[in-house]
Tab-separated table of C-alpha atoms in Angstrom:
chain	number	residue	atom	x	y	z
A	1	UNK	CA	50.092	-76.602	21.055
A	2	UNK	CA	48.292	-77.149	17.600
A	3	UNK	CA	50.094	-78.920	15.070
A	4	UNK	CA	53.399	-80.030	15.011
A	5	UNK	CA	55.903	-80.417	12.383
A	6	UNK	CA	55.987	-83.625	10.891
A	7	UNK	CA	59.810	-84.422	12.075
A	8	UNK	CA	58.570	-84.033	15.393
A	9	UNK	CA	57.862	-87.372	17.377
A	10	UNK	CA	55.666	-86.136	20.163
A	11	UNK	CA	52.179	-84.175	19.312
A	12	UNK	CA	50.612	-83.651	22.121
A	13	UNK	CA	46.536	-83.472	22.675
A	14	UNK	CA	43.844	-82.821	25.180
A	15	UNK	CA	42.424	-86.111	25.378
A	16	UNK	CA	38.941	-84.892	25.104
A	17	UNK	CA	39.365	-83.844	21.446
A	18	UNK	CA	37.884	-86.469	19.121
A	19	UNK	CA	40.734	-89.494	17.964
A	20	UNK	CA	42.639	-88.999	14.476
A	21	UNK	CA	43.811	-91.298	12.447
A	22	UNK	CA	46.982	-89.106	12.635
A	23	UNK	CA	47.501	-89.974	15.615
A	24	UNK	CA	49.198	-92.896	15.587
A	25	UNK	CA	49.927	-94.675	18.986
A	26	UNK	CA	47.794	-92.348	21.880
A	27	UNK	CA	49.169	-92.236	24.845
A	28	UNK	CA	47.726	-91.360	28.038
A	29	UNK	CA	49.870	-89.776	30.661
A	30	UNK	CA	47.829	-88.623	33.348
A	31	UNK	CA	48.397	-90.287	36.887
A	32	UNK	CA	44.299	-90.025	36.551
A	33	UNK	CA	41.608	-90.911	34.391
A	34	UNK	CA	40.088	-87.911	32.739
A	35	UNK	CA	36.669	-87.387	34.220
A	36	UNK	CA	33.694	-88.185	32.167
A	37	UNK	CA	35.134	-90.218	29.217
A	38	UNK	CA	35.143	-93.635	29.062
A	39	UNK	CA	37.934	-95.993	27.980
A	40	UNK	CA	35.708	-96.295	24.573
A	41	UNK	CA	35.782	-92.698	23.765
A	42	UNK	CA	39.561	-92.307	24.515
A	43	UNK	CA	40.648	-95.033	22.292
A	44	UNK	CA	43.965	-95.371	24.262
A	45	UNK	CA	46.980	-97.831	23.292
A	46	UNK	CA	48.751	-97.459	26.558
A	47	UNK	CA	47.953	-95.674	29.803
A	48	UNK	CA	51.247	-94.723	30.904
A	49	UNK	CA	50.866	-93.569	34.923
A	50	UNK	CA	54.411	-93.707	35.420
A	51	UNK	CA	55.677	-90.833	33.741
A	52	UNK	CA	52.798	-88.879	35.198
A	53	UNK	CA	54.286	-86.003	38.152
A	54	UNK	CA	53.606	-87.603	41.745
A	55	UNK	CA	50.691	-86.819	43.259
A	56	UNK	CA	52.368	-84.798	45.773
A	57	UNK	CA	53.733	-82.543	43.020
A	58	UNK	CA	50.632	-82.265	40.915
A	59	UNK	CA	48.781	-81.137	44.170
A	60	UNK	CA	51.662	-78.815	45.017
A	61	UNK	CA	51.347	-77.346	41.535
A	62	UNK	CA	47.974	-77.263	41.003
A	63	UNK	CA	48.008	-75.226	38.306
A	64	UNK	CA	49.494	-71.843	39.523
A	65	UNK	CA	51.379	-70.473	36.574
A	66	UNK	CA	53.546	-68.951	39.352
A	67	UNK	CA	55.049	-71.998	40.131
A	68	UNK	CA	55.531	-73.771	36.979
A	69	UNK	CA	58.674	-72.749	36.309
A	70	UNK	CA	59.796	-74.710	40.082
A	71	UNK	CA	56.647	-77.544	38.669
A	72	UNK	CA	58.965	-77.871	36.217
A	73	UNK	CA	62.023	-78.673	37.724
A	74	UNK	CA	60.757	-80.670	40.546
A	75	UNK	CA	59.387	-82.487	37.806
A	76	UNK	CA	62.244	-83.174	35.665
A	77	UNK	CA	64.286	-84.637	38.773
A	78	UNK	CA	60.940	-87.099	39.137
A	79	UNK	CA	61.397	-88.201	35.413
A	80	UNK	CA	65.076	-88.551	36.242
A	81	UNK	CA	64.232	-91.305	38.702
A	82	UNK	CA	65.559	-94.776	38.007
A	83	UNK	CA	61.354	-96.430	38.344
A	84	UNK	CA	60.660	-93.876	35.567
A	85	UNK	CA	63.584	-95.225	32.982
A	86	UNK	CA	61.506	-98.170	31.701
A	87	UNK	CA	58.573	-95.724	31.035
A	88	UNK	CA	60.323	-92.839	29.087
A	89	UNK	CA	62.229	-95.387	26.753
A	90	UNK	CA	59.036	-97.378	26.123
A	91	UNK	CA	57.636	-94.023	24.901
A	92	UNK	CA	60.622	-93.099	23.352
A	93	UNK	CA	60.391	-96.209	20.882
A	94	UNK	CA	57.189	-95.886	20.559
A	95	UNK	CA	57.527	-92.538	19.048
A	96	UNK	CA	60.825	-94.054	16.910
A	97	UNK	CA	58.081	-96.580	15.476
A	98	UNK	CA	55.639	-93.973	13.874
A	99	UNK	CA	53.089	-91.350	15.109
A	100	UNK	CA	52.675	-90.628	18.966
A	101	UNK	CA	50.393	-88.722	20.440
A	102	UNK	CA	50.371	-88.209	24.175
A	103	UNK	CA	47.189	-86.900	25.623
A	104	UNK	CA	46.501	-85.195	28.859
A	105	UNK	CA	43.315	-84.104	30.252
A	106	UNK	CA	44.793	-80.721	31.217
A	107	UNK	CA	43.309	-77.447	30.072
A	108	UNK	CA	46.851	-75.318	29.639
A	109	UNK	CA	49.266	-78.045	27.991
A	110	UNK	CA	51.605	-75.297	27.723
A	111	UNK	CA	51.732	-74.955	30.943
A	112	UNK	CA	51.614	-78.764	32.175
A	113	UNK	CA	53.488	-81.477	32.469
A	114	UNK	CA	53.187	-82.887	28.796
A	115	UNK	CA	55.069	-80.102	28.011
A	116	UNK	CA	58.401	-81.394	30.334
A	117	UNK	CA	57.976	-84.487	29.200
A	118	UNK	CA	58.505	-83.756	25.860
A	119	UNK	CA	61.626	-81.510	26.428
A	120	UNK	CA	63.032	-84.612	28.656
A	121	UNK	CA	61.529	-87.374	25.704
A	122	UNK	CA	63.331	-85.340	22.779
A	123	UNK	CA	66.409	-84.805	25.405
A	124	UNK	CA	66.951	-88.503	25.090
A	125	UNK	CA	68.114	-91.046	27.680
C-alpha cells in the first residue's frame, strides 16, 4: 500500500519491514504470529487476535484472489459481530490518539484482510 496520506489514520505494513518511528502505535492483527520473528523484532504495542478473520475463513480463503471479493464479505459480517465491537473501537481510538500502524504478515495486503478492516475502521461504528 506504500504511504499514506497524512489525514489518514490507518497505514498499514508487512510486519517484517523494519519499525519506524512513524509508526506510532503498531498493531498486530494476525490471528497468528508471523513465523520467524520474535516479539523483540516486531516491537508490537498490542496484538489484537480479535479482529483477525476466523480461522475457518482464513483457511477457506487462503489466498485465492478468486475469492476475495466473497473473503471479503464473509469477512465484514465477522467484524460485524457483537465479540468483535470492543476490538474495532479500541483500534479506532487508538488511531484518534496519533499514528497507527497495523501490521500483517501477509504478502498481498491489497488483497488481505488489513485491507477490510480498514474500509470497516474508517466506516466507523
Amino acid at each position: 500500500m506504500g504511504e499514506m496520506s497524512a489525514n489518514d489514520a490507518f497505514r498499514v505494513r508487512r510486519v517484517y519491514e523494519s519499525p519506524e518511528p512513524s509508526d506510532g502505535a503498531r498493531v498486530l492483527v494476525d490471528r497468528l504470529w508471523p513465523r520467524g520473528l520474535s516479539k523483540a523484532d516486531a516491537q508490537l504495542t498490542e496484538w489484537c487476535k480479535d479482529v483477525a478473520p476466523s480461522s475457518e475463513l482464513r483457511r477457506w480463503y487462503h489466498h485465492e484472489e478468486p475469492r476475495f471479493t466473497e473473503f471479503a464479505e464473509r469477512y465484514r459480517e465477522e467484524l460485524a459481530q457483537e465479540p468483535v465491537q470492543p476490538a474495532l473501537e479500541r483500534l479506532r481510538e487508538r488511531a484518534a490518539e496519533g499514528p497507527l500502524t497495523l501490521l500483517t504478515a501477509t504478502k498481498d495486503v491489497s488483497a488481505s484482510h488489513v485491507a477490510v478492516l480498514v474500509e470497516v475502521l474508517q466506516e466507523g461504528p
